[in-house]
mmCIF file of C-alpha atoms in Angstrom:
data_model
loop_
_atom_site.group_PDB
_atom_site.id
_atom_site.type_symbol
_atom_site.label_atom_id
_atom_site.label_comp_id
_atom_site.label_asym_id
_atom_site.label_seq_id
_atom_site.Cartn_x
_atom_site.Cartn_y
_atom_site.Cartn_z
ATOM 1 C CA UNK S 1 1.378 19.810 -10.047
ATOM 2 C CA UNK S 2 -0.464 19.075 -6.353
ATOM 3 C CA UNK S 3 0.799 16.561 -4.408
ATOM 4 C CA UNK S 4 -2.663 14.522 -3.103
ATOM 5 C CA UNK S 5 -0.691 12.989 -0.257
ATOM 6 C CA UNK S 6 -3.032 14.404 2.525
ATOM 7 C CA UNK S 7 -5.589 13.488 0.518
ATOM 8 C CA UNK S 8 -6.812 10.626 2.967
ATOM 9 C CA UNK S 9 -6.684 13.277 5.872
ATOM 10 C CA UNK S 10 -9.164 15.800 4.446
ATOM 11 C CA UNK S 11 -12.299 13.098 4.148
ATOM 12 C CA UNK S 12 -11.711 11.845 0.597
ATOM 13 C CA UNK S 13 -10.664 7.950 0.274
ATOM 14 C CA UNK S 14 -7.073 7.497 -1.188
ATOM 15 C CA UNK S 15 -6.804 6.565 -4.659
ATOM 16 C CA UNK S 16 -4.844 3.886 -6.197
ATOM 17 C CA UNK S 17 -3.731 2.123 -9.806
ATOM 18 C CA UNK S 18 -3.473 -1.518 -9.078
ATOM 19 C CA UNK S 19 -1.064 -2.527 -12.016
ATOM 20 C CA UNK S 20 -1.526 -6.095 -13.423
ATOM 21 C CA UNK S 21 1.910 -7.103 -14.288
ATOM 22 C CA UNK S 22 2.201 -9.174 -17.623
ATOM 23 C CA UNK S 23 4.002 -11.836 -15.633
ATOM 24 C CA UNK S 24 0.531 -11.489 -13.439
ATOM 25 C CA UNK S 25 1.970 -9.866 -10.398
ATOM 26 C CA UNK S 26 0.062 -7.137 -9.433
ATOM 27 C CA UNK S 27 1.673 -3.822 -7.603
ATOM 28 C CA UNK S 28 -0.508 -1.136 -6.054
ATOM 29 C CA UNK S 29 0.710 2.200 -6.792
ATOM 30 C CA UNK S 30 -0.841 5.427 -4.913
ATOM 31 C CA UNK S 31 -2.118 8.384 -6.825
ATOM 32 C CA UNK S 32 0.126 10.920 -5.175
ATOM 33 C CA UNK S 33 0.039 13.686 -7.622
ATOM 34 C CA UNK S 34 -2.319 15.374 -10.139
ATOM 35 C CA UNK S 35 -1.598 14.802 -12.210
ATOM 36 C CA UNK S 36 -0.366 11.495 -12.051
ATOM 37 C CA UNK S 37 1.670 10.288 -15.390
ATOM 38 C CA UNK S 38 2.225 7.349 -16.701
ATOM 39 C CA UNK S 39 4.521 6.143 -19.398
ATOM 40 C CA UNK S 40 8.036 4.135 -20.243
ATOM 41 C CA UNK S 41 9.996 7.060 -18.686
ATOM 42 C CA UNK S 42 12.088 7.418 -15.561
ATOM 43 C CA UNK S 43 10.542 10.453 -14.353
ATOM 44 C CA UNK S 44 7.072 9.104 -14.661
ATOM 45 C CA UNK S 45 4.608 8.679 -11.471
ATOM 46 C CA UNK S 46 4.370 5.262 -12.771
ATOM 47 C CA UNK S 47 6.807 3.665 -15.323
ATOM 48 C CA UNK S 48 6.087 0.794 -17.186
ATOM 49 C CA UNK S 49 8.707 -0.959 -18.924
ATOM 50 C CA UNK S 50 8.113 -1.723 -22.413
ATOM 51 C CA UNK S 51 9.286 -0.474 -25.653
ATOM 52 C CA UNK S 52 6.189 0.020 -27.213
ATOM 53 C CA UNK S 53 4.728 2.333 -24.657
ATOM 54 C CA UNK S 54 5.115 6.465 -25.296
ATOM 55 C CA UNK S 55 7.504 8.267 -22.679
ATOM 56 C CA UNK S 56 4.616 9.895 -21.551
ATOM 57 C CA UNK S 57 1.284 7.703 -22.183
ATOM 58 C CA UNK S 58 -1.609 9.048 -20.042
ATOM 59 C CA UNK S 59 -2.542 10.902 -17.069
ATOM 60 C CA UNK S 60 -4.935 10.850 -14.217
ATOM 61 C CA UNK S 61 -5.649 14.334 -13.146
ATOM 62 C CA UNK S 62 -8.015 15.360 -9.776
ATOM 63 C CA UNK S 63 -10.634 17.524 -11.479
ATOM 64 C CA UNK S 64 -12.608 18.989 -8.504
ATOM 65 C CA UNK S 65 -14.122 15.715 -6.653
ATOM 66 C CA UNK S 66 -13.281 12.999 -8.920
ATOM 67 C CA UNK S 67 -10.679 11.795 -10.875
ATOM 68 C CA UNK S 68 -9.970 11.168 -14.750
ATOM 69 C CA UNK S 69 -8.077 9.076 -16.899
ATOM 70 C CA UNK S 70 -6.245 12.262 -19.683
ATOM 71 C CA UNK S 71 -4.873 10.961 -23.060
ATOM 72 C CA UNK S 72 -1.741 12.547 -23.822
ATOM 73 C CA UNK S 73 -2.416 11.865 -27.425
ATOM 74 C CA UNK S 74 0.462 9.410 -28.013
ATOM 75 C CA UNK S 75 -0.131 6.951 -30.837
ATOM 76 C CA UNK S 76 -0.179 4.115 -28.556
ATOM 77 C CA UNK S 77 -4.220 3.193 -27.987
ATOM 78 C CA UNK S 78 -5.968 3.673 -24.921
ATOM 79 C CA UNK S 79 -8.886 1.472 -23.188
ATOM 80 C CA UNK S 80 -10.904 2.012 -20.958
ATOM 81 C CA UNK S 81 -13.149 -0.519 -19.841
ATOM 82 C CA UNK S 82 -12.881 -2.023 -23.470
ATOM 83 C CA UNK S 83 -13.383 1.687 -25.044
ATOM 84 C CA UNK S 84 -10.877 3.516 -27.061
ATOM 85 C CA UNK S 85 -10.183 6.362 -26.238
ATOM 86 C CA UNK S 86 -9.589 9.089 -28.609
ATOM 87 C CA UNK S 87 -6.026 9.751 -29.372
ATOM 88 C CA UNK S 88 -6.573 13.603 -29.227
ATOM 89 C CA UNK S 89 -4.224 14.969 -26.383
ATOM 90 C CA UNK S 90 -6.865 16.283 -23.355
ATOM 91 C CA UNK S 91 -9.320 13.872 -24.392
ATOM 92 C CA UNK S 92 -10.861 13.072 -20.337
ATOM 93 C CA UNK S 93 -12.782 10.049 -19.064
ATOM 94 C CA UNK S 94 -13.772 9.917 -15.863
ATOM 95 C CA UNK S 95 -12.494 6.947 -13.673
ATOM 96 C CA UNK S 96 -14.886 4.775 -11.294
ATOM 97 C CA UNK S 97 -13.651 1.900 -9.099
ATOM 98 C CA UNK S 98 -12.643 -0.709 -10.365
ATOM 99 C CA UNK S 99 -12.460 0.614 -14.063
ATOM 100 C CA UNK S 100 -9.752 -0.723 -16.450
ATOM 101 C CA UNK S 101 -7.473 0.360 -18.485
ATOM 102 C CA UNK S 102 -5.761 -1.633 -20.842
ATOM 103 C CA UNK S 103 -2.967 -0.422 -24.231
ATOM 104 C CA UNK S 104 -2.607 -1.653 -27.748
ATOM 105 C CA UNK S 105 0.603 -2.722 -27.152
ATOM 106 C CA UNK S 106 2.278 -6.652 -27.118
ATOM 107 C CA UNK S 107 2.756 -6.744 -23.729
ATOM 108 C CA UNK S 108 -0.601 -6.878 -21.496
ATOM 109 C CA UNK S 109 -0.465 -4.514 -18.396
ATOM 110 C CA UNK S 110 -3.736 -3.121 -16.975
ATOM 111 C CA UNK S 111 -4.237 -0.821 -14.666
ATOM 112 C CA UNK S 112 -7.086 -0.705 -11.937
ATOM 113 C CA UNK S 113 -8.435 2.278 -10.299
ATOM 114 C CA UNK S 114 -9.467 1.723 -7.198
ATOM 115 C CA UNK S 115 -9.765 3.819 -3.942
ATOM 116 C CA UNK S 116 -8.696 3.152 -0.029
ATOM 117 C CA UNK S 117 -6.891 -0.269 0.169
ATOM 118 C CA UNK S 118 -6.723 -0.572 -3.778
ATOM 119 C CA UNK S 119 -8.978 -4.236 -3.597
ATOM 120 C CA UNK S 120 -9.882 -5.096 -6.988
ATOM 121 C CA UNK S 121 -12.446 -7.009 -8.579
ATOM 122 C CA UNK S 122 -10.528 -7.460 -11.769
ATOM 123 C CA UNK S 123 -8.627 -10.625 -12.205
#
């Protein structure tokens, strides 16, 4: 694992996952590792709390300069930007502000990546 926590310091911006709460909250969440997982499970970068969702659902990793959304190959779908995503663990797109990401799953969360002060466009 690296930790991206001086990440800011070394000329890059910071990145961020804006999470879009079902209830419509939203939380911003830095990208502090690489890579950064996300799932239903407690020792998950970012947990999100739902039934449906794998332990371990997807990953952004830092490849080099930029940074990529990594299906774990869970059978939960992935979006991106209204794309599936194969379901084939390692299968890598690569994020751009403001890109979404969005799960076949009953309860609606999204997830924004965004950079610096994690501003969205997405509503």
């Amino acid at each position: 694992m690296v930790v991206l926590a001086m990440i800011g310091a070394v000329g890059r911006r910071q990145p961020f996952v804006t999470v879009l709460e079902p209830d419509g909250r939203r939380r911003l969440v830095p990208i502090s590792a690489s890579p950064f997982v996300i799932g239903r499970s407690s020792d998950c970068h970012l947990v999100l709390y739902d039934m449906h969702f794998p332990r371990q659902q997807l990953k952004i990793v830092h490849v080099g300069d930029r940074f990529c959304l990594e299906h774990t190959g869970s059978m939960c779908p992935v979006f991106l930007n209204g794309e599936r995503i194969p379901q084939e663990p390692g299968t890598r797109r690569e994020l751009q502000p403001n890109d979404v990401v969005s799960f076949g799953t009953s309860v609606p969360y999204e997830l924004v990546f965004t950079y610096d002060d994690g501003d969205v466009d997405a509503a």
